[in-house]
Amino acid sequence: MNERRFDVVIAGAGPAGATSALRLARAGFHVAIVEPCEFPRAKPCGEFMSPECLPLLRELGVATAVEQLGGRGVSGMALHAAGRRVVGRFATIGRAAPPIEHGLAVRREKFDAVLLDAALATGGVTLLTGHRVQRLLRGDGGRVEGVVTQARDGAPLRLRARWTVGADGVRSQVARELGVRRELPWLKKVALTTHLAGVTWGDEAEVHFFAGGYFACAPVDDGLLSLNLVVDQSAWRGRQRESGFAEFLARVPKLQEKLAGARRAAPLRGVGAMACRTTRQVVDGAALVGDAAGYIDPVTGEGIFFALKGAELLAESVEAALHGGRRDAAALAGYQRGRAKEIVARCRLATLLQRGLRRETIVRAAFALLEARPRLADLIVSVTGDYVPMRELLRPSVWKAALTSSS
Ligand SMILES: Cc1cc2nc3c(=O)[nH]c(=O)nc-3n(C[C@H](O)[C@H](O)[C@H](O)COP(=O)(O)OP(=O)(O)OC[C@H]3O[C@@H](n4cnc5c(N)ncnc54)[C@H](O)[C@@H]3O)c2cc1C
């Protein structure tokens, strides 16, 4: 079997993998990315980026290139449920002001390609497309020492590395090989995504909830609308793609009406169960980042932020470990601390929201409250905008301001 050596080998060229590679290559390391798909590739996604993504993109030096893709600014979220409509905007919450007043929505096939191109432009990244990670190489005491990949023609390749990064998405093979991946049966959902042309849309993303699921829409580049259906797997069972999609759309007549003149600009793409967690994200010689480290549901639209931020935190720790000649899990303690603060706490909140959304009585009561207290909707949307530190939610004055506002 052929063998090559790198400082770091990364499985997956999505935002988590490309950003990790970009940062580590800029720090002077030789990085390999293993990716089964040819880029640009489509990725089923709501395609909305929270405001806090922009400073991260600036730091990567790709903000201008991303803006030039023609993405649309998204000023807030209009949430529809139980016959009510509430709008939350990205606002100043307590001591936290948004870095910009809007999020950004752009097609993933374009966005992901910009990040990958930036990583390749460093000159320190070798991209192996058409290869997928099949298994891990293990050394003394089980330490991970790289991967074995398989090319489309079945040819295996051994890639040895001082650190191995699993950025291979929600069905991560690296996480499976490490034995740390767990499914979350209560969050088993399916999603169908597409792009529509010919729809007049404002500058808000919209989420339309119905019992067992929701539609999410965001205006993206090229005058298109990104449209997602997310529904409990149990509610979807037995349905055909097109007819099932139309059946669920009929459950949200307001949205159906808005989309009446629309033309399909992309096929319906489906993704299966999207929820998993991991029991560990760091082991000797390897780490997980982005969806590979765990992901629940796109309802709060934070996965791209988690991927970009997680990659920043991981690259910092891996860089220090490489400089110190370390390959033990403890060398990435900084990554674990950063994840706990920036990502895990937000995932917990998203899980709490998911639990609430399963109960119709809670949804009705919550929407009645949100309608009466508009600052509360701003608070929720701003927290999912990723710039409000979770500790801000511990300040009574933040809740007082939200709960005493009136419509
Ligand atoms: C329906 C839906 C809507 C969403 N909406 C939003 C939204 O509006 N906003 C938001 O921020 N997030 C959203 N998300 C989440 C977001 O898409 C993910 O969190 C984000 O893509 C994670 O990036 P990643 O780099 O970790 O993984 P990915 O983007 O999934 O990239 C992983 C890469 O790994 C590759 N790969 C897979 N297997 C292997 C292997 N064995 N070896 C090597 N490579 C492999 C894949 O080909 C892929 O390119 C949504 C997700 C879904 C499913």
Tab-separated table of C-alpha atoms and ligand atoms in Angstrom:
chain	number	residue	atom	x	y	z
A	1	MET	CA	0.000	0.000	0.000
A	2	ASN	CA	1.316	3.483	-0.891
A	3	GLU	CA	2.078	5.747	2.040
A	4	ARG	CA	2.448	9.518	2.477
A	5	ARG	CA	3.326	11.617	5.550
A	6	PHE	CA	1.886	14.911	6.784
A	7	ASP	CA	1.800	16.934	9.983
A	8	VAL	CA	-1.991	16.795	10.028
A	9	VAL	CA	-4.499	14.760	8.047
A	10	ILE	CA	-8.087	16.005	7.948
A	11	ALA	CA	-11.122	13.974	6.901
A	12	GLY	CA	-13.661	16.227	5.152
A	13	ALA	CA	-13.394	19.499	3.196
A	14	GLY	CA	-16.563	21.180	4.530
A	15	PRO	CA	-16.310	24.406	6.578
A	16	ALA	CA	-14.793	22.615	9.613
A	17	GLY	CA	-12.155	20.735	7.597
A	18	ALA	CA	-11.242	23.557	5.200
A	19	THR	CA	-10.974	26.106	8.047
A	20	SER	CA	-8.814	23.791	10.172
A	21	ALA	CA	-6.565	23.186	7.153
A	22	LEU	CA	-6.344	26.884	6.306
A	23	ARG	CA	-5.337	27.850	9.836
A	24	LEU	CA	-2.799	25.037	10.281
A	25	ALA	CA	-1.223	25.568	6.857
A	26	ARG	CA	-0.863	29.282	7.607
A	27	ALA	CA	0.950	28.283	10.780
A	28	GLY	CA	3.450	26.476	8.542
A	29	PHE	CA	2.307	22.847	8.787
A	30	HIS	CA	1.806	20.329	5.992
A	31	VAL	CA	-1.809	19.306	5.869
A	32	ALA	CA	-3.723	16.727	3.829
A	33	ILE	CA	-7.488	16.900	3.316
A	34	VAL	CA	-9.300	13.703	2.323
A	35	GLU	CA	-12.656	14.346	0.647
A	36	PRO	CA	-14.880	11.957	-1.355
A	37	CYS	CA	-16.688	14.706	-3.329
A	38	GLU	CA	-15.427	16.942	-6.118
A	39	PHE	CA	-15.881	20.626	-5.201
A	40	PRO	CA	-17.971	22.655	-5.693
A	41	ARG	CA	-20.436	20.225	-4.158
A	42	ALA	CA	-23.977	20.808	-2.912
A	43	LYS	CA	-24.623	20.357	0.807
A	44	PRO	CA	-28.202	20.157	2.096
A	45	CYS	CA	-28.392	23.177	4.381
A	46	GLY	CA	-30.552	26.185	5.281
A	47	GLU	CA	-27.522	28.239	4.131
A	48	PHE	CA	-27.964	30.909	6.779
A	49	MET	CA	-24.849	32.151	8.581
A	50	SER	CA	-25.229	33.861	11.940
A	51	PRO	CA	-23.778	37.405	12.355
A	52	GLU	CA	-20.900	36.049	14.458
A	53	CYS	CA	-19.600	34.138	11.411
A	54	LEU	CA	-18.502	37.372	9.766
A	55	PRO	CA	-15.642	38.226	12.182
A	56	LEU	CA	-14.438	34.635	11.768
A	57	LEU	CA	-14.500	34.932	7.974
A	58	ARG	CA	-12.655	38.274	8.194
A	59	GLU	CA	-9.959	36.690	10.290
A	60	LEU	CA	-9.608	33.918	7.710
A	61	GLY	CA	-9.226	36.593	5.013
A	62	VAL	CA	-12.227	35.339	3.026
A	63	ALA	CA	-14.945	37.825	4.062
A	64	THR	CA	-14.627	39.857	0.857
A	65	ALA	CA	-14.640	36.757	-1.342
A	66	VAL	CA	-17.745	35.496	0.484
A	67	GLU	CA	-19.479	38.872	0.164
A	68	GLN	CA	-18.686	38.861	-3.567
A	69	LEU	CA	-20.697	35.648	-3.930
A	70	GLY	CA	-23.764	37.890	-3.777
A	71	GLY	CA	-25.164	36.434	-0.562
A	72	ARG	CA	-28.113	38.192	1.033
A	73	GLY	CA	-28.068	39.999	4.367
A	74	VAL	CA	-30.617	38.477	6.758
A	75	SER	CA	-31.840	40.974	9.353
A	76	GLY	CA	-33.716	38.528	11.568
A	77	MET	CA	-36.123	35.625	11.752
A	78	ALA	CA	-39.854	35.615	11.248
A	79	LEU	CA	-41.239	32.676	13.208
A	80	HIS	CA	-44.677	31.308	12.386
A	81	ALA	CA	-46.637	28.882	14.572
A	82	ALA	CA	-50.068	28.407	16.074
A	83	GLY	CA	-51.529	31.071	13.758
A	84	ARG	CA	-49.086	33.714	15.043
A	85	ARG	CA	-46.113	35.470	13.475
A	86	VAL	CA	-43.290	36.916	15.575
A	87	VAL	CA	-40.129	38.587	14.313
A	88	GLY	CA	-36.839	38.530	16.159
A	89	ARG	CA	-33.960	40.770	15.062
A	90	PHE	CA	-30.246	40.668	15.759
A	91	ALA	CA	-30.146	43.290	18.485
A	92	THR	CA	-27.970	44.447	21.361
A	93	ILE	CA	-28.672	42.139	24.278
A	94	GLY	CA	-27.300	43.288	27.621
A	95	ARG	CA	-23.629	44.033	26.968
A	96	ALA	CA	-23.495	42.129	23.652
A	97	ALA	CA	-23.883	44.053	20.390
A	98	PRO	CA	-24.026	42.242	17.032
A	99	PRO	CA	-20.767	42.500	15.015
A	100	ILE	CA	-22.999	43.450	12.080
A	101	GLU	CA	-26.754	43.897	12.060
A	102	HIS	CA	-27.448	40.918	9.881
A	103	GLY	CA	-26.515	37.329	9.133
A	104	LEU	CA	-25.646	36.189	5.629
A	105	ALA	CA	-27.217	33.569	3.382
A	106	VAL	CA	-25.358	32.125	0.420
A	107	ARG	CA	-25.446	28.794	-1.372
A	108	ARG	CA	-23.219	26.237	0.298
A	109	GLU	CA	-21.771	24.986	-2.972
A	110	LYS	CA	-20.263	28.472	-3.430
A	111	PHE	CA	-19.392	29.221	0.199
A	112	ASP	CA	-17.642	25.921	0.889
A	113	ALA	CA	-15.622	26.264	-2.325
A	114	VAL	CA	-14.335	29.723	-1.246
A	115	LEU	CA	-13.098	28.301	2.058
A	116	LEU	CA	-11.451	25.321	0.381
A	117	ASP	CA	-9.814	27.506	-2.283
A	118	ALA	CA	-8.409	29.745	0.473
A	119	ALA	CA	-6.961	26.690	2.216
A	120	LEU	CA	-5.384	25.466	-1.038
A	121	ALA	CA	-3.999	28.945	-1.793
A	122	THR	CA	-1.780	28.692	1.315
A	123	GLY	CA	0.360	26.209	-0.609
A	124	GLY	CA	0.516	24.007	2.516
A	125	VAL	CA	-2.549	21.863	1.833
A	126	THR	CA	-2.715	18.703	-0.282
A	127	LEU	CA	-6.279	17.861	-1.320
A	128	LEU	CA	-7.151	14.251	-2.058
A	129	THR	CA	-10.614	14.324	-3.614
A	130	GLY	CA	-12.308	11.096	-4.605
A	131	HIS	CA	-10.885	9.516	-1.443
A	132	ARG	CA	-12.786	8.678	1.716
A	133	VAL	CA	-11.355	7.811	5.099
A	134	GLN	CA	-12.000	4.158	5.715
A	135	ARG	CA	-10.128	3.399	8.921
A	136	LEU	CA	-7.633	4.818	11.370
A	137	LEU	CA	-3.993	3.862	11.755
A	138	ARG	CA	-3.134	3.051	15.351
A	139	GLY	CA	0.226	3.098	17.117
A	140	ASP	CA	1.447	2.461	20.648
A	141	GLY	CA	-1.368	2.319	23.205
A	142	GLY	CA	-3.963	2.825	20.481
A	143	ARG	CA	-2.771	6.340	19.601
A	144	VAL	CA	-4.139	7.481	16.233
A	145	GLU	CA	-1.345	7.925	13.694
A	146	GLY	CA	-3.226	8.731	10.509
A	147	VAL	CA	-5.796	7.121	8.243
A	148	VAL	CA	-6.262	4.613	5.474
A	149	THR	CA	-8.289	6.049	2.618
A	150	GLN	CA	-10.011	4.378	-0.264
A	151	ALA	CA	-10.094	5.956	-3.722
A	152	ARG	CA	-13.093	5.558	-6.042
A	153	ASP	CA	-11.335	2.743	-7.888
A	154	GLY	CA	-10.941	0.959	-4.549
A	155	ALA	CA	-7.204	1.636	-4.223
A	156	PRO	CA	-6.147	2.120	-0.590
A	157	LEU	CA	-3.686	4.791	0.527
A	158	ARG	CA	-2.008	5.146	3.907
A	159	LEU	CA	-1.656	8.721	5.223
A	160	ARG	CA	0.505	9.033	8.325
A	161	ALA	CA	0.197	12.170	10.432
A	162	ARG	CA	1.124	13.552	13.816
A	163	TRP	CA	-2.518	14.618	14.304
A	164	THR	CA	-5.683	13.328	12.623
A	165	VAL	CA	-8.805	15.485	12.460
A	166	GLY	CA	-12.304	14.114	11.855
A	167	ALA	CA	-14.232	16.895	10.082
A	168	ASP	CA	-16.254	14.410	8.069
A	169	GLY	CA	-19.720	15.577	8.985
A	170	VAL	CA	-22.642	14.201	10.925
A	171	ARG	CA	-22.065	10.607	9.787
A	172	SER	CA	-18.356	10.825	10.646
A	173	GLN	CA	-16.385	7.702	9.880
A	174	VAL	CA	-13.592	8.961	12.139
A	175	ALA	CA	-16.018	9.244	15.097
A	176	ARG	CA	-17.332	5.736	14.338
A	177	GLU	CA	-13.800	4.335	14.198
A	178	LEU	CA	-13.049	5.981	17.532
A	179	GLY	CA	-16.199	4.363	18.961
A	180	VAL	CA	-17.474	7.681	20.340
A	181	ARG	CA	-20.466	8.367	18.074
A	182	ARG	CA	-23.974	7.994	19.515
A	183	GLU	CA	-27.278	8.481	17.687
A	184	LEU	CA	-30.042	10.522	19.325
A	185	PRO	CA	-33.211	8.526	18.553
A	186	TRP	CA	-35.630	11.180	19.879
A	187	LEU	CA	-34.190	13.688	17.409
A	188	LYS	CA	-34.325	11.466	14.343
A	189	LYS	CA	-35.453	13.705	11.521
A	190	VAL	CA	-35.275	13.854	7.773
A	191	ALA	CA	-34.731	16.991	5.736
A	192	LEU	CA	-35.439	17.911	2.129
A	193	THR	CA	-33.810	20.996	0.681
A	194	THR	CA	-34.116	22.880	-2.602
A	195	HIS	CA	-33.723	26.312	-4.229
A	196	LEU	CA	-36.597	28.287	-5.706
A	197	ALA	CA	-36.515	31.060	-8.308
A	198	GLY	CA	-39.134	33.723	-8.959
A	199	VAL	CA	-40.105	34.429	-5.337
A	200	THR	CA	-40.262	37.972	-3.994
A	201	TRP	CA	-38.679	37.889	-0.552
A	202	GLY	CA	-37.649	40.475	2.029
A	203	ASP	CA	-34.538	40.405	4.191
A	204	GLU	CA	-35.780	37.976	6.849
A	205	ALA	CA	-35.365	34.263	7.128
A	206	GLU	CA	-38.619	32.503	7.975
A	207	VAL	CA	-39.442	29.385	9.948
A	208	HIS	CA	-42.936	27.912	9.702
A	209	PHE	CA	-43.623	25.317	12.392
A	210	PHE	CA	-46.271	22.603	12.190
A	211	ALA	CA	-46.840	19.549	14.374
A	212	GLY	CA	-43.801	17.294	13.887
A	213	GLY	CA	-41.674	19.625	11.775
A	214	TYR	CA	-41.061	22.931	10.091
A	215	PHE	CA	-40.133	24.695	6.861
A	216	ALA	CA	-37.176	27.115	6.945
A	217	CYS	CA	-36.529	29.645	4.180
A	218	ALA	CA	-33.701	32.101	3.577
A	219	PRO	CA	-33.051	34.395	0.603
A	220	VAL	CA	-29.675	33.465	-0.946
A	221	ASP	CA	-27.478	34.667	-3.826
A	222	ASP	CA	-28.696	34.942	-7.409
A	223	GLY	CA	-32.230	35.901	-6.309
A	224	LEU	CA	-32.937	32.375	-5.091
A	225	LEU	CA	-34.746	31.185	-2.003
A	226	SER	CA	-33.291	28.323	0.005
A	227	LEU	CA	-36.196	26.161	1.185
A	228	ASN	CA	-35.880	23.326	3.725
A	229	LEU	CA	-38.392	20.901	5.135
A	230	VAL	CA	-37.354	19.223	8.397
A	231	VAL	CA	-39.703	16.599	9.802
A	232	ASP	CA	-39.615	13.802	12.390
A	233	GLN	CA	-38.542	10.563	10.750
A	234	SER	CA	-41.671	8.866	12.134
A	235	ALA	CA	-43.924	11.465	10.459
A	236	TRP	CA	-42.134	11.076	7.112
A	237	ARG	CA	-42.114	7.268	6.933
A	238	GLY	CA	-43.663	5.771	3.784
A	239	ARG	CA	-43.787	9.032	1.826
A	240	GLN	CA	-42.348	9.723	-1.614
A	241	ARG	CA	-39.987	12.692	-1.949
A	242	GLU	CA	-42.032	15.038	-4.185
A	243	SER	CA	-45.542	14.139	-3.047
A	244	GLY	CA	-44.494	14.099	0.629
A	245	PHE	CA	-42.895	17.532	0.267
A	246	ALA	CA	-46.072	18.925	-1.333
A	247	GLU	CA	-48.204	17.317	1.372
A	248	PHE	CA	-46.251	19.023	4.170
A	249	LEU	CA	-46.195	22.345	2.319
A	250	ALA	CA	-49.992	22.233	2.276
A	251	ARG	CA	-49.858	22.254	6.109
A	252	VAL	CA	-48.443	25.796	6.068
A	253	PRO	CA	-50.870	27.658	3.782
A	254	LYS	CA	-49.281	31.091	4.379
A	255	LEU	CA	-45.952	29.854	3.046
A	256	GLN	CA	-47.596	27.879	0.260
A	257	GLU	CA	-49.330	31.047	-0.865
A	258	LYS	CA	-46.049	33.024	-0.819
A	259	LEU	CA	-44.380	30.371	-2.968
A	260	ALA	CA	-47.244	30.091	-5.450
A	261	GLY	CA	-45.367	31.527	-8.465
A	262	ALA	CA	-42.010	29.899	-7.660
A	263	ARG	CA	-39.941	27.720	-10.004
A	264	ARG	CA	-37.683	24.943	-8.785
A	265	ALA	CA	-34.027	25.909	-9.417
A	266	ALA	CA	-32.511	22.752	-7.893
A	267	PRO	CA	-33.676	19.207	-7.259
A	268	LEU	CA	-35.023	18.178	-3.861
A	269	ARG	CA	-32.059	16.851	-1.898
A	270	GLY	CA	-32.716	14.635	1.077
A	271	VAL	CA	-30.727	13.920	4.201
A	272	GLY	CA	-31.532	11.338	6.804
A	273	ALA	CA	-31.206	11.313	10.556
A	274	MET	CA	-29.239	14.451	11.426
A	275	ALA	CA	-28.667	14.109	15.139
A	276	CYS	CA	-25.724	12.576	16.907
A	277	ARG	CA	-23.469	13.274	19.837
A	278	THR	CA	-19.994	12.105	20.700
A	279	THR	CA	-18.801	10.857	24.063
A	280	ARG	CA	-15.279	12.270	23.459
A	281	GLN	CA	-13.969	14.743	20.916
A	282	VAL	CA	-10.276	14.304	21.626
A	283	VAL	CA	-8.141	11.164	21.943
A	284	ASP	CA	-4.397	10.604	21.675
A	285	GLY	CA	-3.451	11.693	18.155
A	286	ALA	CA	-6.932	12.695	16.952
A	287	ALA	CA	-9.795	15.151	17.395
A	288	LEU	CA	-13.277	15.738	16.027
A	289	VAL	CA	-14.618	19.097	14.842
A	290	GLY	CA	-17.794	20.502	13.274
A	291	ASP	CA	-20.733	18.132	12.831
A	292	ALA	CA	-18.399	15.165	13.341
A	293	ALA	CA	-18.119	16.195	17.001
A	294	GLY	CA	-21.923	16.151	17.370
A	295	TYR	CA	-24.885	17.968	15.929
A	296	ILE	CA	-28.564	18.118	16.619
A	297	ASP	CA	-30.909	19.934	14.325
A	298	PRO	CA	-30.681	22.955	12.087
A	299	VAL	CA	-33.589	24.829	13.691
A	300	THR	CA	-31.278	27.407	15.284
A	301	GLY	CA	-29.101	27.530	12.135
A	302	GLU	CA	-25.765	27.525	13.966
A	303	GLY	CA	-23.902	24.603	12.375
A	304	ILE	CA	-21.674	26.763	10.161
A	305	PHE	CA	-20.687	28.905	13.152
A	306	PHE	CA	-19.901	25.746	15.170
A	307	ALA	CA	-17.743	24.493	12.290
A	308	LEU	CA	-15.822	27.790	11.865
A	309	LYS	CA	-15.416	28.435	15.593
A	310	GLY	CA	-14.597	24.808	16.399
A	311	ALA	CA	-11.910	24.821	13.698
A	312	GLU	CA	-10.408	28.018	15.121
A	313	LEU	CA	-10.239	26.536	18.627
A	314	LEU	CA	-8.917	23.204	17.391
A	315	ALA	CA	-6.255	24.698	15.116
A	316	GLU	CA	-4.910	26.808	18.000
A	317	SER	CA	-4.543	23.740	20.203
A	318	VAL	CA	-3.123	21.471	17.480
A	319	GLU	CA	-0.608	24.154	16.507
A	320	ALA	CA	0.629	24.409	20.110
A	321	ALA	CA	0.736	20.595	20.400
A	322	LEU	CA	2.773	20.297	17.193
A	323	HIS	CA	5.233	22.962	18.354
A	324	GLY	CA	5.563	21.150	21.679
A	325	GLY	CA	6.020	17.756	20.014
A	326	ARG	CA	2.934	16.407	21.799
A	327	ARG	CA	0.422	13.887	20.517
A	328	ASP	CA	-1.550	13.142	23.676
A	329	ALA	CA	-5.207	14.057	24.181
A	330	ALA	CA	-4.341	16.330	27.123
A	331	ALA	CA	-2.432	18.596	24.728
A	332	LEU	CA	-5.807	19.665	23.296
A	333	ALA	CA	-7.319	20.689	26.647
A	334	GLY	CA	-7.633	24.254	25.353
A	335	TYR	CA	-9.845	23.017	22.528
A	336	GLN	CA	-12.071	21.199	25.005
A	337	ARG	CA	-12.388	24.274	27.223
A	338	GLY	CA	-13.189	26.492	24.243
A	339	ARG	CA	-15.781	24.025	22.949
A	340	ALA	CA	-17.483	23.885	26.341
A	341	LYS	CA	-17.793	27.662	26.410
A	342	GLU	CA	-18.585	28.462	22.782
A	343	ILE	CA	-20.317	25.378	21.418
A	344	VAL	CA	-21.542	22.890	24.032
A	345	ALA	CA	-23.526	25.502	25.969
A	346	ARG	CA	-25.257	26.629	22.741
A	347	CYS	CA	-26.032	23.022	21.784
A	348	ARG	CA	-27.658	22.532	25.201
A	349	LEU	CA	-29.899	25.519	24.571
A	350	ALA	CA	-30.778	24.205	21.096
A	351	THR	CA	-31.647	20.813	22.644
A	352	LEU	CA	-33.906	22.560	25.154
A	353	LEU	CA	-35.644	24.387	22.294
A	354	GLN	CA	-36.074	21.082	20.480
A	355	ARG	CA	-37.741	19.556	23.520
A	356	GLY	CA	-40.117	22.507	23.808
A	357	LEU	CA	-41.017	22.364	20.114
A	358	ARG	CA	-42.268	18.786	20.529
A	359	ARG	CA	-45.151	19.918	22.747
A	360	GLU	CA	-47.958	21.781	21.051
A	361	THR	CA	-49.140	23.360	24.316
A	362	ILE	CA	-45.655	24.755	24.927
A	363	VAL	CA	-45.431	26.084	21.358
A	364	ARG	CA	-48.808	27.831	21.692
A	365	ALA	CA	-47.933	29.387	25.044
A	366	ALA	CA	-44.459	30.397	23.853
A	367	PHE	CA	-45.770	32.101	20.713
A	368	ALA	CA	-48.457	33.961	22.675
A	369	LEU	CA	-45.737	35.226	25.024
A	370	LEU	CA	-43.384	36.109	22.150
A	371	GLU	CA	-46.140	38.073	20.437
A	372	ALA	CA	-46.824	40.053	23.592
A	373	ARG	CA	-43.124	40.582	24.420
A	374	PRO	CA	-41.281	41.402	21.171
A	375	ARG	CA	-37.879	41.887	22.876
A	376	LEU	CA	-38.059	38.244	23.934
A	377	ALA	CA	-38.047	37.214	20.262
A	378	ASP	CA	-35.024	39.501	19.721
A	379	LEU	CA	-33.330	37.836	22.682
A	380	ILE	CA	-33.860	34.318	21.325
A	381	VAL	CA	-32.865	35.180	17.758
A	382	SER	CA	-29.824	37.159	18.959
A	383	VAL	CA	-28.606	34.281	21.132
A	384	THR	CA	-28.810	31.977	18.102
A	385	GLY	CA	-26.895	34.723	16.236
A	386	ASP	CA	-23.907	33.455	18.286
A	387	TYR	CA	-22.589	36.860	19.438
A	388	VAL	CA	-24.404	36.886	22.789
A	389	PRO	CA	-22.220	35.029	25.321
A	390	MET	CA	-24.266	32.450	27.210
A	391	ARG	CA	-23.236	34.059	30.534
A	392	GLU	CA	-25.209	37.143	29.468
A	393	LEU	CA	-28.350	35.035	29.984
A	394	LEU	CA	-27.523	34.777	33.694
A	395	ARG	CA	-28.070	38.527	34.149
A	396	PRO	CA	-31.576	39.314	35.487
A	397	SER	CA	-31.574	42.719	33.729
A	398	VAL	CA	-31.415	40.973	30.318
A	399	TRP	CA	-34.583	38.992	31.094
A	400	LYS	CA	-36.274	41.981	32.703
A	401	ALA	CA	-35.777	44.029	29.532
A	402	ALA	CA	-37.172	41.197	27.400
A	403	LEU	CA	-40.100	40.290	29.620
A	404	THR	CA	-41.330	43.826	30.262
A	405	SER	CA	-41.297	44.924	26.601
A	406	SER	CA	-44.708	45.267	25.013
A	407	SER	CA	-46.027	45.105	21.465
B	1	LIG	C1	-31.360	20.515	6.431
B	1	LIG	C2	-30.231	21.228	7.080
B	1	LIG	C3	-30.303	22.612	7.234
B	1	LIG	C4	-29.256	23.286	7.855
B	1	LIG	N1	-29.325	24.647	7.951
B	1	LIG	C5	-28.297	25.345	8.495
B	1	LIG	C6	-28.295	26.766	8.488
B	1	LIG	O1	-29.198	27.437	7.974
B	1	LIG	N2	-27.234	27.392	9.066
B	1	LIG	C7	-26.195	26.706	9.633
B	1	LIG	O2	-25.273	27.345	10.166
B	1	LIG	N3	-26.166	25.360	9.623
B	1	LIG	C8	-27.167	24.655	9.057
B	1	LIG	N4	-27.115	23.301	8.982
B	1	LIG	C9	-25.951	22.610	9.550
B	1	LIG	C10	-24.720	22.757	8.662
B	1	LIG	O3	-25.042	22.348	7.360
B	1	LIG	C11	-23.590	21.910	9.236
B	1	LIG	O4	-23.496	22.120	10.622
B	1	LIG	C12	-22.242	22.248	8.589
B	1	LIG	O5	-22.246	21.876	7.239
B	1	LIG	C13	-21.109	21.507	9.317
B	1	LIG	O6	-19.904	21.632	8.606
B	1	LIG	P1	-18.837	20.439	8.653
B	1	LIG	O7	-17.652	20.937	7.918
B	1	LIG	O8	-18.681	19.965	10.042
B	1	LIG	O9	-19.535	19.236	7.885
B	1	LIG	P2	-19.989	19.123	6.350
B	1	LIG	O10	-20.307	20.438	5.799
B	1	LIG	O11	-21.035	18.063	6.350
B	1	LIG	O12	-18.686	18.563	5.612
B	1	LIG	C14	-18.220	17.256	5.851
B	1	LIG	C15	-17.435	16.787	4.656
B	1	LIG	O13	-16.894	15.498	4.960
B	1	LIG	C16	-16.935	14.697	3.802
B	1	LIG	N5	-16.907	13.272	4.198
B	1	LIG	C17	-17.937	12.475	4.523
B	1	LIG	N6	-17.493	11.230	4.786
B	1	LIG	C18	-16.143	11.253	4.650
B	1	LIG	C19	-15.116	10.283	4.798
B	1	LIG	N7	-15.376	9.007	5.162
B	1	LIG	N8	-13.837	10.653	4.569
B	1	LIG	C20	-13.544	11.942	4.230
B	1	LIG	N9	-14.470	12.895	4.061
B	1	LIG	C21	-15.764	12.558	4.283
B	1	LIG	C22	-18.229	15.113	3.123
B	1	LIG	O14	-18.220	14.805	1.746
B	1	LIG	C23	-18.275	16.616	3.401
B	1	LIG	O15	-17.731	17.372	2.327
B	1	LIG	C24	-28.132	22.582	8.362
B	1	LIG	C25	-28.062	21.200	8.215
B	1	LIG	C26	-29.090	20.529	7.565
B	1	LIG	C27	-28.982	19.039	7.388
